[in-house]
PDB file of C-alpha atoms in Angstrom:
ATOM      1  CA  UNK A   1       0.000   0.000   0.000  1.00  0.00           C
ATOM      2  CA  UNK A   2       1.366   3.365  -1.024  1.00  0.00           C
ATOM      3  CA  UNK A   3       1.136   6.326   1.233  1.00  0.00           C
ATOM      4  CA  UNK A   4       1.181   9.833  -0.037  1.00  0.00           C
ATOM      5  CA  UNK A   5       2.251  12.762   2.033  1.00  0.00           C
ATOM      6  CA  UNK A   6       0.890  16.106   1.061  1.00  0.00           C
ATOM      7  CA  UNK A   7       2.589  19.070   2.563  1.00  0.00           C
ATOM      8  CA  UNK A   8       0.481  22.094   3.059  1.00  0.00           C
ATOM      9  CA  UNK A   9       2.252  25.119   1.738  1.00  0.00           C
ATOM     10  CA  UNK A  10       1.320  28.135   3.725  1.00  0.00           C
ATOM     11  CA  UNK A  11       1.620  31.533   2.223  1.00  0.00           C
ATOM     12  CA  UNK A  12       3.565  33.757   4.517  1.00  0.00           C
ATOM     13  CA  UNK A  13       1.909  37.090   4.849  1.00  0.00           C
ATOM     14  CA  UNK A  14       4.123  39.937   5.890  1.00  0.00           C
ATOM     15  CA  UNK A  15       2.498  42.934   7.482  1.00  0.00           C
ATOM     16  CA  UNK A  16       3.169  46.395   6.079  1.00  0.00           C
ATOM     17  CA  UNK A  17       3.800  49.619   7.909  1.00  0.00           C
ATOM     18  CA  UNK A  18       2.122  52.344   5.863  1.00  0.00           C
ATOM     19  CA  UNK A  19       3.551  55.759   6.688  1.00  0.00           C
ATOM     20  CA  UNK A  20       1.498  58.805   5.778  1.00  0.00           C
ATOM     21  CA  UNK A  21       3.747  61.701   4.773  1.00  0.00           C
ATOM     22  CA  UNK A  22       2.602  65.257   4.227  1.00  0.00           C
ATOM     23  CA  UNK A  23       1.713  68.512   5.884  1.00  0.00           C
ATOM     24  CA  UNK A  24      -1.542  69.265   7.681  1.00  0.00           C
ATOM     25  CA  UNK A  25      -4.426  69.659   5.205  1.00  0.00           C
ATOM     26  CA  UNK A  26      -2.694  67.557   2.542  1.00  0.00           C
ATOM     27  CA  UNK A  27      -5.276  64.772   2.817  1.00  0.00           C
ATOM     28  CA  UNK A  28      -3.282  62.275   4.893  1.00  0.00           C
ATOM     29  CA  UNK A  29      -6.101  61.229   7.187  1.00  0.00           C
ATOM     30  CA  UNK A  30      -8.608  60.953   4.354  1.00  0.00           C
ATOM     31  CA  UNK A  31      -6.243  58.639   2.462  1.00  0.00           C
ATOM     32  CA  UNK A  32      -5.362  56.779   5.677  1.00  0.00           C
ATOM     33  CA  UNK A  33      -9.052  55.990   6.202  1.00  0.00           C
ATOM     34  CA  UNK A  34      -9.280  54.613   2.651  1.00  0.00           C
ATOM     35  CA  UNK A  35      -6.164  52.470   3.189  1.00  0.00           C
ATOM     36  CA  UNK A  36      -7.570  51.282   6.522  1.00  0.00           C
ATOM     37  CA  UNK A  37     -10.566  49.793   4.705  1.00  0.00           C
ATOM     38  CA  UNK A  38      -8.571  48.534   1.717  1.00  0.00           C
ATOM     39  CA  UNK A  39      -6.003  46.621   3.800  1.00  0.00           C
ATOM     40  CA  UNK A  40      -8.081  45.868   6.919  1.00  0.00           C
ATOM     41  CA  UNK A  41      -5.339  47.748   8.723  1.00  0.00           C
ATOM     42  CA  UNK A  42      -5.064  49.463  12.057  1.00  0.00           C
ATOM     43  CA  UNK A  43      -5.030  53.241  11.477  1.00  0.00           C
ATOM     44  CA  UNK A  44      -3.334  55.374  14.108  1.00  0.00           C
ATOM     45  CA  UNK A  45      -3.994  59.112  13.840  1.00  0.00           C
ATOM     46  CA  UNK A  46      -2.394  61.065  16.716  1.00  0.00           C
ATOM     47  CA  UNK A  47      -4.696  64.104  16.575  1.00  0.00           C
ATOM     48  CA  UNK A  48      -7.740  61.919  17.258  1.00  0.00           C
ATOM     49  CA  UNK A  49      -6.177  60.379  20.364  1.00  0.00           C
ATOM     50  CA  UNK A  50      -4.611  63.633  21.536  1.00  0.00           C
ATOM     51  CA  UNK A  51      -7.878  65.578  21.364  1.00  0.00           C
ATOM     52  CA  UNK A  52      -9.763  62.794  23.099  1.00  0.00           C
ATOM     53  CA  UNK A  53      -7.215  62.648  25.923  1.00  0.00           C
ATOM     54  CA  UNK A  54      -6.309  66.323  26.339  1.00  0.00           C
ATOM     55  CA  UNK A  55      -8.882  68.334  24.402  1.00  0.00           C
ATOM     56  CA  UNK A  56      -8.268  71.078  21.858  1.00  0.00           C
ATOM     57  CA  UNK A  57      -5.008  72.411  23.300  1.00  0.00           C
ATOM     58  CA  UNK A  58      -3.637  74.028  20.143  1.00  0.00           C
ATOM     59  CA  UNK A  59      -4.587  77.245  18.425  1.00  0.00           C
ATOM     60  CA  UNK A  60      -4.184  81.001  18.229  1.00  0.00           C
ATOM     61  CA  UNK A  61      -2.249  83.011  20.814  1.00  0.00           C
ATOM     62  CA  UNK A  62      -0.357  80.075  22.282  1.00  0.00           C
ATOM     63  CA  UNK A  63       2.568  80.830  24.542  1.00  0.00           C
ATOM     64  CA  UNK A  64       5.857  78.964  24.271  1.00  0.00           C
ATOM     65  CA  UNK A  65       4.866  77.125  27.426  1.00  0.00           C
ATOM     66  CA  UNK A  66       1.444  75.986  26.175  1.00  0.00           C
ATOM     67  CA  UNK A  67       2.901  74.974  22.815  1.00  0.00           C
ATOM     68  CA  UNK A  68       5.661  72.992  24.556  1.00  0.00           C
ATOM     69  CA  UNK A  69       3.037  71.255  26.693  1.00  0.00           C
ATOM     70  CA  UNK A  70       1.011  70.379  23.585  1.00  0.00           C
ATOM     71  CA  UNK A  71       4.126  69.059  21.818  1.00  0.00           C
ATOM     72  CA  UNK A  72       5.110  66.906  24.819  1.00  0.00           C
ATOM     73  CA  UNK A  73       1.618  65.426  24.955  1.00  0.00           C
ATOM     74  CA  UNK A  74       1.672  64.766  21.226  1.00  0.00           C
ATOM     75  CA  UNK A  75       5.063  63.044  21.474  1.00  0.00           C
ATOM     76  CA  UNK A  76       3.676  60.813  24.230  1.00  0.00           C
ATOM     77  CA  UNK A  77       0.641  59.896  22.119  1.00  0.00           C
ATOM     78  CA  UNK A  78       2.863  59.025  19.137  1.00  0.00           C
ATOM     79  CA  UNK A  79       5.151  56.945  21.348  1.00  0.00           C
ATOM     80  CA  UNK A  80       2.213  54.942  22.693  1.00  0.00           C
ATOM     81  CA  UNK A  81       0.883  54.517  19.174  1.00  0.00           C
ATOM     82  CA  UNK A  82       4.230  53.152  18.010  1.00  0.00           C
ATOM     83  CA  UNK A  83       4.228  50.588  20.844  1.00  0.00           C
ATOM     84  CA  UNK A  84       0.791  49.442  19.706  1.00  0.00           C
ATOM     85  CA  UNK A  85       1.796  49.506  16.033  1.00  0.00           C
ATOM     86  CA  UNK A  86       4.871  47.355  16.682  1.00  0.00           C
ATOM     87  CA  UNK A  87       2.807  44.689  18.438  1.00  0.00           C
ATOM     88  CA  UNK A  88       0.167  44.671  15.714  1.00  0.00           C
ATOM     89  CA  UNK A  89       2.781  44.382  12.957  1.00  0.00           C
ATOM     90  CA  UNK A  90       4.285  41.359  14.722  1.00  0.00           C
ATOM     91  CA  UNK A  91       0.786  39.849  14.658  1.00  0.00           C
ATOM     92  CA  UNK A  92       0.853  40.273  10.846  1.00  0.00           C
ATOM     93  CA  UNK A  93      -1.687  43.058  10.623  1.00  0.00           C
ATOM     94  CA  UNK A  94      -0.961  46.131   8.516  1.00  0.00           C
ATOM     95  CA  UNK A  95      -0.619  49.426  10.350  1.00  0.00           C
ATOM     96  CA  UNK A  96      -1.117  52.945   9.046  1.00  0.00           C
ATOM     97  CA  UNK A  97       0.791  55.626  10.936  1.00  0.00           C
ATOM     98  CA  UNK A  98      -0.843  58.945  10.140  1.00  0.00           C
ATOM     99  CA  UNK A  99       2.033  60.923  11.667  1.00  0.00           C
ATOM    100  CA  UNK A 100       3.083  63.277   8.842  1.00  0.00           C
ATOM    101  CA  UNK A 101       6.830  62.610   9.198  1.00  0.00           C
ATOM    102  CA  UNK A 102       7.980  65.949   7.840  1.00  0.00           C
ATOM    103  CA  UNK A 103      11.713  65.207   7.774  1.00  0.00           C
ATOM    104  CA  UNK A 104      13.673  62.360   6.250  1.00  0.00           C
ATOM    105  CA  UNK A 105      15.271  61.299   9.537  1.00  0.00           C
ATOM    106  CA  UNK A 106      11.811  60.452  10.922  1.00  0.00           C
ATOM    107  CA  UNK A 107      10.932  58.428   7.845  1.00  0.00           C
ATOM    108  CA  UNK A 108      14.280  56.606   7.950  1.00  0.00           C
ATOM    109  CA  UNK A 109      13.692  55.758  11.597  1.00  0.00           C
ATOM    110  CA  UNK A 110      10.291  54.197  10.884  1.00  0.00           C
ATOM    111  CA  UNK A 111      11.699  52.316   7.887  1.00  0.00           C
ATOM    112  CA  UNK A 112      14.392  50.847  10.178  1.00  0.00           C
ATOM    113  CA  UNK A 113      11.834  49.985  12.860  1.00  0.00           C
ATOM    114  CA  UNK A 114       9.658  48.173  10.313  1.00  0.00           C
ATOM    115  CA  UNK A 115      12.654  46.228   9.005  1.00  0.00           C
ATOM    116  CA  UNK A 116      13.637  45.246  12.543  1.00  0.00           C
ATOM    117  CA  UNK A 117      10.154  43.781  13.052  1.00  0.00           C
ATOM    118  CA  UNK A 118      10.221  41.973   9.707  1.00  0.00           C
ATOM    119  CA  UNK A 119       7.506  44.182   8.250  1.00  0.00           C
ATOM    120  CA  UNK A 120       7.292  45.739   4.824  1.00  0.00           C
ATOM    121  CA  UNK A 121       7.358  49.530   4.603  1.00  0.00           C
ATOM    122  CA  UNK A 122       5.523  51.916   2.314  1.00  0.00           C
ATOM    123  CA  UNK A 123       5.382  55.692   2.206  1.00  0.00           C
ATOM    124  CA  UNK A 124       2.183  57.376   1.050  1.00  0.00           C
ATOM    125  CA  UNK A 125       3.180  60.944   0.171  1.00  0.00           C
ATOM    126  CA  UNK A 126       0.607  63.633  -0.434  1.00  0.00           C
ATOM    127  CA  UNK A 127       2.217  66.493  -2.302  1.00  0.00           C
ATOM    128  CA  UNK A 128      -0.053  69.531  -2.174  1.00  0.00           C
ATOM    129  CA  UNK A 129       0.827  73.079  -3.186  1.00  0.00           C
ATOM    130  CA  UNK A 130       1.117  75.817  -0.579  1.00  0.00           C
ATOM    131  CA  UNK A 131      -1.897  77.626  -2.043  1.00  0.00           C
ATOM    132  CA  UNK A 132      -4.042  74.485  -1.802  1.00  0.00           C
ATOM    133  CA  UNK A 133      -2.861  73.771   1.759  1.00  0.00           C
ATOM    134  CA  UNK A 134      -3.797  77.293   2.864  1.00  0.00           C
ATOM    135  CA  UNK A 135      -7.195  77.044   1.185  1.00  0.00           C
ATOM    136  CA  UNK A 136      -7.894  73.697   2.851  1.00  0.00           C
ATOM    137  CA  UNK A 137      -6.713  75.099   6.183  1.00  0.00           C
ATOM    138  CA  UNK A 138      -9.376  77.815   6.064  1.00  0.00           C
ATOM    139  CA  UNK A 139     -12.060  75.176   5.497  1.00  0.00           C
ATOM    140  CA  UNK A 140     -10.645  72.914   8.215  1.00  0.00           C
ATOM    141  CA  UNK A 141     -10.470  75.700  10.778  1.00  0.00           C
ATOM    142  CA  UNK A 142     -14.085  76.711  10.129  1.00  0.00           C
ATOM    143  CA  UNK A 143     -15.324  73.144  10.642  1.00  0.00           C
ATOM    144  CA  UNK A 144     -13.959  72.778  14.201  1.00  0.00           C
ATOM    145  CA  UNK A 145     -14.269  68.990  14.393  1.00  0.00           C
ATOM    146  CA  UNK A 146     -13.543  66.797  17.394  1.00  0.00           C
ATOM    147  CA  UNK A 147     -10.745  65.018  15.541  1.00  0.00           C
ATOM    148  CA  UNK A 148      -8.596  67.845  14.139  1.00  0.00           C
ATOM    149  CA  UNK A 149      -6.804  70.800  15.660  1.00  0.00           C
ATOM    150  CA  UNK A 150      -7.352  74.414  14.766  1.00  0.00           C
ATOM    151  CA  UNK A 151      -4.088  75.506  13.116  1.00  0.00           C
ATOM    152  CA  UNK A 152      -3.135  79.167  12.750  1.00  0.00           C
ATOM    153  CA  UNK A 153      -2.158  80.065   9.177  1.00  0.00           C
ATOM    154  CA  UNK A 154       1.202  81.424  10.369  1.00  0.00           C
ATOM    155  CA  UNK A 155       2.038  78.014  11.889  1.00  0.00           C
ATOM    156  CA  UNK A 156       1.254  76.171   8.673  1.00  0.00           C
ATOM    157  CA  UNK A 157       3.459  78.602   6.746  1.00  0.00           C
ATOM    158  CA  UNK A 158       6.245  77.948   9.262  1.00  0.00           C
ATOM    159  CA  UNK A 159       5.856  74.193   8.862  1.00  0.00           C
ATOM    160  CA  UNK A 160       5.897  74.446   5.065  1.00  0.00           C
ATOM    161  CA  UNK A 161       9.405  75.914   5.355  1.00  0.00           C
ATOM    162  CA  UNK A 162      10.758  72.993   7.402  1.00  0.00           C
ATOM    163  CA  UNK A 163       9.025  70.178   5.472  1.00  0.00           C
ATOM    164  CA  UNK A 164      11.374  67.869   3.554  1.00  0.00           C
ATOM    165  CA  UNK A 165       9.498  66.102   0.746  1.00  0.00           C
ATOM    166  CA  UNK A 166      10.513  62.461   0.276  1.00  0.00           C
ATOM    167  CA  UNK A 167      13.043  61.776  -2.440  1.00  0.00           C
ATOM    168  CA  UNK A 168      12.369  59.360  -5.291  1.00  0.00           C
ATOM    169  CA  UNK A 169      14.695  56.914  -3.528  1.00  0.00           C
ATOM    170  CA  UNK A 170      12.561  56.993  -0.363  1.00  0.00           C
ATOM    171  CA  UNK A 171       9.386  56.265  -2.302  1.00  0.00           C
ATOM    172  CA  UNK A 172      10.724  53.021  -3.812  1.00  0.00           C
TER     173      UNK A 172
END
């Protein structure tokens, strides 16, 4: 009597860290929500958590002290989100970090973190002109939602100056 052994070949699925890159009002969160549905991924958007935990603590007439407090809170939220993201990636579930990552060093750090976990890495860059960003900012600020911060126009203009768009090499 012959016996046949059939080995089951399992497809190895590797989770992907999707990094949203762009300035406020570029459409990152809108795209992140679409990717969340498309990939059945965990979407982590810091503004949503920050506002829920600490309220609307950003806006016009901020002092250096209140802005520093906001920034420290935001850094804490992003750190907690990364801890969650790392665990979820290890469980083979895609994660979308809706962080913005305005400078290359931040993007390189997340690329290295993904590699260390054995996850794939993809940047989703939303390149929007300054004029369009400022127009969208006016609309955003009028809406006053529970999930986005009011951003003074002067701040957005400041951030535009420090933003480093991803290079073609980064987007590969």
